[in-house]
Coordinates of C-alpha atoms and ligand atoms in Angstrom, one line a residue:
X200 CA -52.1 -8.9 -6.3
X201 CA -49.6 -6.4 -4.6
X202 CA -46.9 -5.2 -7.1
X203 CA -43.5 -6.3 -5.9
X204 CA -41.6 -3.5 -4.1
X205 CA -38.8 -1.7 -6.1
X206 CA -35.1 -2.0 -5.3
X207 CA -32.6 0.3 -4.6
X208 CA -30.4 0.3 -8.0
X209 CA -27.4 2.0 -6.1
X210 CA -27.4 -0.6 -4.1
X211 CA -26.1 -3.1 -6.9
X212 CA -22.8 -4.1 -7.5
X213 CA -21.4 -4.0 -11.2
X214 CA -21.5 -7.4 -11.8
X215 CA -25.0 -7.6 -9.8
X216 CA -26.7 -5.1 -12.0
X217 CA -25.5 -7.3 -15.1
X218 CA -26.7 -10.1 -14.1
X219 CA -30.2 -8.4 -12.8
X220 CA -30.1 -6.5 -17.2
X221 CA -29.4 -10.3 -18.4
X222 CA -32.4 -11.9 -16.6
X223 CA -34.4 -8.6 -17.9
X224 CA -33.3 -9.9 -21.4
X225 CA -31.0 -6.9 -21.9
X226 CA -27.0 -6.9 -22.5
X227 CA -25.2 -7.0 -19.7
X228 CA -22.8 -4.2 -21.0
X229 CA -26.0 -1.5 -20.2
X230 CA -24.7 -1.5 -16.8
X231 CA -22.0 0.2 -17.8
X232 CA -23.8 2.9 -19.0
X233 CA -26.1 2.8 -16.2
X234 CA -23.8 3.0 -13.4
X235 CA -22.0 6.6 -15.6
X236 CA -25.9 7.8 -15.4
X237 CA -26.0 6.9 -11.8
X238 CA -21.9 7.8 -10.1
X239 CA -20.0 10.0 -13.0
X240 CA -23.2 11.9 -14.3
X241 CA -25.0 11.8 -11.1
X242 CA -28.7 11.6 -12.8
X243 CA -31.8 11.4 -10.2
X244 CA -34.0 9.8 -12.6
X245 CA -34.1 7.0 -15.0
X246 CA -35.7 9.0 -17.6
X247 CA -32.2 11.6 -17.9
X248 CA -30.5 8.0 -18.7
X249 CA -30.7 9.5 -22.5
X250 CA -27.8 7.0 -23.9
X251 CA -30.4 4.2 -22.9
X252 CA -33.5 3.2 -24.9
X253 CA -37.1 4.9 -23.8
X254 CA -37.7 0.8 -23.4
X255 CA -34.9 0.4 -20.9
X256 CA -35.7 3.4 -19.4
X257 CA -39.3 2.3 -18.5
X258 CA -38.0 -0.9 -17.7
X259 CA -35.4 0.0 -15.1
X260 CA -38.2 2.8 -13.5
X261 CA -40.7 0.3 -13.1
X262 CA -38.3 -1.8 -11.1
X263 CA -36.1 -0.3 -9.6
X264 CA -36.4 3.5 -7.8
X265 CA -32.7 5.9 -7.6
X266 CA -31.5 6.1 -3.8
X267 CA -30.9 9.6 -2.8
X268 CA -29.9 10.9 0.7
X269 CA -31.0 14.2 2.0
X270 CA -29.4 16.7 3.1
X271 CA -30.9 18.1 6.9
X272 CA -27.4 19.9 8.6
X273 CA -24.5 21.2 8.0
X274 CA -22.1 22.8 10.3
X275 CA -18.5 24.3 9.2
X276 CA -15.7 24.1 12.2
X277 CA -13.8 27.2 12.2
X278 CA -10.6 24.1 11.1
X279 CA -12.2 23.2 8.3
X280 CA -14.1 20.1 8.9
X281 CA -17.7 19.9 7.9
X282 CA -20.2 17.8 9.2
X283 CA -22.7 16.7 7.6
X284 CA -26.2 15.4 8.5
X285 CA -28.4 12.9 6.3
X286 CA -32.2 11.9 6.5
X287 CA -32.4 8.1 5.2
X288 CA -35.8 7.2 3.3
X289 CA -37.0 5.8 6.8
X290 CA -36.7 8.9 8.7
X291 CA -33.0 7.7 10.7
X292 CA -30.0 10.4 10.2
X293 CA -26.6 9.7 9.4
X294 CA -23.4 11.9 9.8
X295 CA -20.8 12.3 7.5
X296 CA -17.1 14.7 8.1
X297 CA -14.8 16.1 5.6
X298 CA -11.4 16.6 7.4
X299 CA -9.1 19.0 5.6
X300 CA -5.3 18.0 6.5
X301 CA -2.5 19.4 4.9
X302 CA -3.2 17.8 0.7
X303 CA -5.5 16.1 2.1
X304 CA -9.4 15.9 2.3
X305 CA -10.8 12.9 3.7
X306 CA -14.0 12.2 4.1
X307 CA -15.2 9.6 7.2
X308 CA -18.4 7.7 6.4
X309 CA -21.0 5.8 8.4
X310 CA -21.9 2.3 7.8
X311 CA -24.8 1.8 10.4
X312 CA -27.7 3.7 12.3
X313 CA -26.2 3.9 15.7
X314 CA -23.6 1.2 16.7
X315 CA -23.9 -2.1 19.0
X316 CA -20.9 -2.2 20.5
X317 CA -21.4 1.1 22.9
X318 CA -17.6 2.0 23.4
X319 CA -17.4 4.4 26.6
X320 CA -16.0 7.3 24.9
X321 CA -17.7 7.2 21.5
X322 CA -21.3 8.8 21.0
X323 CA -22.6 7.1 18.8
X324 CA -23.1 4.0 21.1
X325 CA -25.0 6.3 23.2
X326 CA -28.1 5.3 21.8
X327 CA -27.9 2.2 20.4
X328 CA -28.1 0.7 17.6
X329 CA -31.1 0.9 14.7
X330 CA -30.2 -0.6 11.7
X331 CA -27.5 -1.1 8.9
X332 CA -27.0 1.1 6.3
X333 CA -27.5 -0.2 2.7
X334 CA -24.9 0.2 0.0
X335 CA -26.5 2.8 -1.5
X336 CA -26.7 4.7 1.8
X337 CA -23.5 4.1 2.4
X338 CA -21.9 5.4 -1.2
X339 CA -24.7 8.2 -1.2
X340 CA -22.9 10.1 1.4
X341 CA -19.3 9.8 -1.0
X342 CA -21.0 10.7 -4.1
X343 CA -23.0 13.7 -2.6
X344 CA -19.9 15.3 -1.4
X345 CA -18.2 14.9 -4.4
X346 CA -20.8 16.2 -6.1
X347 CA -21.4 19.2 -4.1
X348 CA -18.2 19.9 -2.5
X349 CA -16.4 20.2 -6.5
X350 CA -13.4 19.8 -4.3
X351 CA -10.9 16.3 -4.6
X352 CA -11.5 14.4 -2.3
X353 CA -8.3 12.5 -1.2
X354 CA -9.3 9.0 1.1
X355 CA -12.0 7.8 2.4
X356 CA -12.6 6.1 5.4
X357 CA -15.3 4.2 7.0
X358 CA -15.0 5.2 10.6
X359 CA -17.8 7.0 11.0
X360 CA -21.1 5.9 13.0
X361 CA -20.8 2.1 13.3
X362 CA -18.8 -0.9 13.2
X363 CA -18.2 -1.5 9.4
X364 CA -17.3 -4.9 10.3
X365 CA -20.8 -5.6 11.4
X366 CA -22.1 -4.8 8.6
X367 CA -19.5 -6.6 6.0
X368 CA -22.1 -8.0 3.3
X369 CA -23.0 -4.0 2.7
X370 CA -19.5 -2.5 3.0
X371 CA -17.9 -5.0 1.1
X372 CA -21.0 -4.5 -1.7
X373 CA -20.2 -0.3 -1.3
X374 CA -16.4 -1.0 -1.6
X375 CA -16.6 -2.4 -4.6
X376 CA -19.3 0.3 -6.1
X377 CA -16.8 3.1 -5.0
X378 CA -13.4 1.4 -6.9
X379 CA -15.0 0.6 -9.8
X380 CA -14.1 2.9 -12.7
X381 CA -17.6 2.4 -14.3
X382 CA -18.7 3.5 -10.2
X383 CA -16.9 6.2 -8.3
X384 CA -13.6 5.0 -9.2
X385 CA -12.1 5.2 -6.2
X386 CA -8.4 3.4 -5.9
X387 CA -8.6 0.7 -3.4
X388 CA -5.1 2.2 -1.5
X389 CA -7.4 5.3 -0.5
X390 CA -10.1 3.8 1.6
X391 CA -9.5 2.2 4.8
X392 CA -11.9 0.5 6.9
X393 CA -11.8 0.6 10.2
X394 CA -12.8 -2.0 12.9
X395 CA -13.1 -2.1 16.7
X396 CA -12.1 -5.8 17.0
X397 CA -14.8 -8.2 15.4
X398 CA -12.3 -11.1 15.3
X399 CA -14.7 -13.1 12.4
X400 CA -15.2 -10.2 10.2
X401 CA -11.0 -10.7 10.2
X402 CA -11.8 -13.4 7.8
X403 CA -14.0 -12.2 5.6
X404 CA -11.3 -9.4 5.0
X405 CA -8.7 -11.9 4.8
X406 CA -10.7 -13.2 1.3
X407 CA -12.0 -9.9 0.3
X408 CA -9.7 -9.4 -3.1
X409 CA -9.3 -4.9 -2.7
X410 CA -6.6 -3.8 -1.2
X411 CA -7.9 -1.2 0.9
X412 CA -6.6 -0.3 4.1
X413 CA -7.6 -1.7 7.7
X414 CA -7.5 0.3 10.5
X415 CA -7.8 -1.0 13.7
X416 CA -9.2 0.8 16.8
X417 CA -7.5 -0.2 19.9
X418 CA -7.6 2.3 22.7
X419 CA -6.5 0.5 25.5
X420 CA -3.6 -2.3 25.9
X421 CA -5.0 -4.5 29.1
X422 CA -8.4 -6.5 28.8
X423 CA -8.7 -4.6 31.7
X424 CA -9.2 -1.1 30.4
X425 CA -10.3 -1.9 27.2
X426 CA -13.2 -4.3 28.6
X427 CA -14.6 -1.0 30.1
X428 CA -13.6 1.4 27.3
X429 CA -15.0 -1.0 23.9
X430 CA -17.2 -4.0 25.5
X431 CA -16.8 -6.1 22.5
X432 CA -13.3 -6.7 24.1
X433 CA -15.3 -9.2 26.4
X434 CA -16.2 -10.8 23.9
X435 CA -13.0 -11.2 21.9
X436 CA -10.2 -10.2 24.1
X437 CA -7.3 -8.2 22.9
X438 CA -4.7 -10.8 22.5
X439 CA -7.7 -12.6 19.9
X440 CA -7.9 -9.4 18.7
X441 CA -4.4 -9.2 18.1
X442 CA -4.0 -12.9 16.9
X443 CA -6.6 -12.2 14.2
X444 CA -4.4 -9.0 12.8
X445 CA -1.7 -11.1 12.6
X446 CA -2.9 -13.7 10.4
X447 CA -4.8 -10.6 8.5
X448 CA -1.1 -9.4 7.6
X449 CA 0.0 -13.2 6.9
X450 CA -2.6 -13.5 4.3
X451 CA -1.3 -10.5 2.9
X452 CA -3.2 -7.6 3.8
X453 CA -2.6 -4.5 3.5
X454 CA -0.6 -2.8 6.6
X455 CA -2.4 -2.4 9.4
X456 CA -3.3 0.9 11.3
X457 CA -4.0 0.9 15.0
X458 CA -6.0 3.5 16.4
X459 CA -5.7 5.2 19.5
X460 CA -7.5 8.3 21.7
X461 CA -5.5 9.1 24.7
X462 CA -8.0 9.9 27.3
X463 CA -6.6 12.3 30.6
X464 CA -5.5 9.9 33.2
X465 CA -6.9 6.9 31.8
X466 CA -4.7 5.4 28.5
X467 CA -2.2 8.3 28.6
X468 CA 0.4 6.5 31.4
X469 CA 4.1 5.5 29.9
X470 CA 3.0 2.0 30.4
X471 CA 0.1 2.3 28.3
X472 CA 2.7 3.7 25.8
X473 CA 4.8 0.7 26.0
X474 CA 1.6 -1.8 26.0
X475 CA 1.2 0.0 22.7
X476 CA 4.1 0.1 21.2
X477 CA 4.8 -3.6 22.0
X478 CA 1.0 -4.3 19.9
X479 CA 2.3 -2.1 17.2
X480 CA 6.1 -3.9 16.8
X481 CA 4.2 -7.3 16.2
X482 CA 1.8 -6.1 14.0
X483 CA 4.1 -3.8 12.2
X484 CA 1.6 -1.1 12.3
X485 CA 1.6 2.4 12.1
X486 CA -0.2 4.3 14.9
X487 CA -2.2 7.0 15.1
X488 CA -3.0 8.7 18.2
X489 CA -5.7 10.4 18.9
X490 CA -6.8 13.2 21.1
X491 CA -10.1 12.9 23.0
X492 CA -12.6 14.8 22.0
X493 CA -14.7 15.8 24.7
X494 CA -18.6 14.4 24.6
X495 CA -21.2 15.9 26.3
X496 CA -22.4 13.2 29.1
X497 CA -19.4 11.5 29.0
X498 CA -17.2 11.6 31.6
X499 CA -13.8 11.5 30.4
X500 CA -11.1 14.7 29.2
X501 CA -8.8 15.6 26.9
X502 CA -5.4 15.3 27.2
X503 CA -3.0 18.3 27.0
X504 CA -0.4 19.0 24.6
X505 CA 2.4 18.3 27.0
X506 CA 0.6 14.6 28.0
X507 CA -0.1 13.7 24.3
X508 CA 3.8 14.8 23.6
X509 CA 5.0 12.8 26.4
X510 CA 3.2 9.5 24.8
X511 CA 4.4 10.1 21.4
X512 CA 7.8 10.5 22.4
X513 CA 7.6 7.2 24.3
X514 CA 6.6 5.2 21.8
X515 CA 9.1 6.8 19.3
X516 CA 11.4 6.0 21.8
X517 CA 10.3 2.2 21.3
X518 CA 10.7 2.5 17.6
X519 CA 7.1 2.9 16.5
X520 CA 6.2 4.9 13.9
X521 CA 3.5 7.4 15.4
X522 CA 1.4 10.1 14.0
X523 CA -0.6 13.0 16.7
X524 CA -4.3 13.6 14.9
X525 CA -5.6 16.4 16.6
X526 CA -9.2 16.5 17.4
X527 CA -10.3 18.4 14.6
X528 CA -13.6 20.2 14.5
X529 CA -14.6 19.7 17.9
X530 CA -16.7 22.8 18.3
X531 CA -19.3 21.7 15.0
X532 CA -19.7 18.0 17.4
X533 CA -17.6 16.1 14.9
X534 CA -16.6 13.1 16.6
X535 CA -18.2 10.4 15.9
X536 CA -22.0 10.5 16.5
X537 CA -22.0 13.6 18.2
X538 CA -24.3 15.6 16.0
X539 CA -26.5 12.9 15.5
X540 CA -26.8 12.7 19.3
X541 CA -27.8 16.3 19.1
X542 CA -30.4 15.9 16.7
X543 CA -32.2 13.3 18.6
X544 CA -31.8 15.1 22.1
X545 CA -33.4 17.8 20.0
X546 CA -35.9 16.4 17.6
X547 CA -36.7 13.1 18.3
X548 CA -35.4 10.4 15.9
X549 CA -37.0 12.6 13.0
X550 CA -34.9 15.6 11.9
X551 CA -38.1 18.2 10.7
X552 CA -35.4 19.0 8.0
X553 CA -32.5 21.8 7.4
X554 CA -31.8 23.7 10.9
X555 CA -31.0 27.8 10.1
Ligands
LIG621 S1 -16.2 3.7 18.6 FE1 -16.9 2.6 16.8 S2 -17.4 0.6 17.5 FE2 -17.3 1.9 19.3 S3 -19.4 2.6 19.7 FE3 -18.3 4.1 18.4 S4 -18.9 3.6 16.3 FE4 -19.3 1.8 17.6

């Protein structure tokens, strides 16, 4: 008879790995310990878990196997941000950025291989979708970089590669590893997922008990525009969209960011301002515009200074409170999906490891 197939560890929750040491016969309160081997002490095998007995140890190796991502790319942008390009145990890549701004240094993870929803502007719809990432994928990329980097790293959001809202059951499971104290201990108030509009993920959020942020990317005020720009818009239009957000707040979420890139000539007008503004006034939320960054293949351009000054002004004008992100590390690919594009343009789907 085949032996079973080992597990992931990393990709169990507190509360899941003390269940899993109870039905072992252990105490639960090992998985305290375990999870200090595996986030604070940041131990790539069981048998360096030297607080544990050589029985446990033995135990936990012949069940379950440590997670680890590795490291193919990196790329510095002469601004600071740093890419940063995974190999997953299947042979997919992932991308992860560290922004520097100002105090702070955020770090923008992926949740999923790729992304369904195929938004005009963004790369990494370019080439589909392949899978989900796992919890332990998904905190891998946090606790490299704070392993590596020795720096403090400020937020985190998940608004890399993917719709984290597509993949709740695993983003809600890596949420939870990365505020736990015994896990990365990450307060609630300095992650924010982000979504494009999946209207039943709303929901989920609704009864998910951390406060962390929600952030949610809009990009066009018509169904119009925005069912060319994000096609998930056809399938939940934006005042559905909106409706959702609404009862998101009156459940007592968090406050709500919305996202925004002004494309050249396309979302930039002083009526897409006030579209935007009006959004923002019933939602309350802060927004945060965006610059385009251009994509190679893609047909759309940044704005200019002048443009995205114009739009800010407008919808200070209307009250909103508005912030201008500029498009940071645009000559290292950063946006979104952009260097993984490059990889597979280049390699195949197989990155043949680090590129000098
Ligand atoms: S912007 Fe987000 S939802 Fe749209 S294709 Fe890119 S990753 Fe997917």
């Amino acid at each position: 008879m085949e032996a079973p197939q080992k597990r992931d560890i990393r990709n169990l929750t507190l509360e899941e790995l003390k269940a899993e040491l109870e039905a072992m016969g252990e105490r639960p309160f090992r998985a305290a310990q375990i999870f200090d081997w595996l986030y604070h002490k940041g131990a790539s095998d069981f048998a360096a878990f030297t607080s544990l007995s050589k029985g446990l140890r033995e135990k936990l190796a012949g069940r379950f196997v440590l997670g680890a991502l590795e490291l193919v790319d990196t790329r510095e942008s002469s601004d600071g941000t740093a890419k940063f390009l995974f190999r997953l145990g299947d042979g997919q890549h992932v991308e992860t950025v560290l922004i520097p701004a100002g105090k702070r240094l955020t770090v923008c993870l992926s949740t999923q291989v790729g992304c369904k929803f195929a938004c005009a502007f963004c790369a990494s719809g370019l080439h589909g979708f392949k899978r989900d990432l796992t919890p332990s994928e998904i905190t891998g990329q946090a606790l490299f970089l704070q392993k590596t980097s020795g720096l403090e790293l400020t937020n985190f959001v998940f608004m890399g590669m993917g719709e984290p809202l597509d993949n709740w059951v695993n983003v809600e499971k890596a949420l939870r590893i990365m505020n736990a104290p015994e896990g990365l201990g990450i307060a609630a108030r300095r992650m924010t997922v982000s979504t494009a509009g999946c209207v039943p993920a709303f929901k989920k959020l609704e009864a998910f008990d951390l406060q962390v942020n929600l952030s949610l990317s809009l990009h066009a005020v018509t169904d119009r525009l925005r069912d060319r720009l994000m096609p998930i818009n056809r399938r939940f239009p934006l005042e559905e969209v909106v409706r959702a957000a609404e009862g998101y707040i009156r459940s007592g979420g968090r406050m709500i960011t919305l996202e925004y890139i002004v494309i050249q000539d396309l979302n930039d007008s002083l009526d897409d301002a006030d579209g935007l503004a009006a959004i923002a006034r019933r939602l309350r939320a802060k927004v945060n515009l965006i610059a385009y960054s251009r994509v190679e293949g893609l047909e759309f351009e940044t704005p200019t200074p002048a443009e995205l000054a114009r739009f800010k002004r407008r919808l200070e004008e209307r009250k909103v409170n508005a912030t201008l992100r500029l498009s940071k590390g645009s000559d290292i690919a950063a946006a979104c999906g952009q260097l993984a594009g490059k990889f597979k343009e280049k390699h195949g789907t197989n990155p043949p490891g680090r590129e000098q």
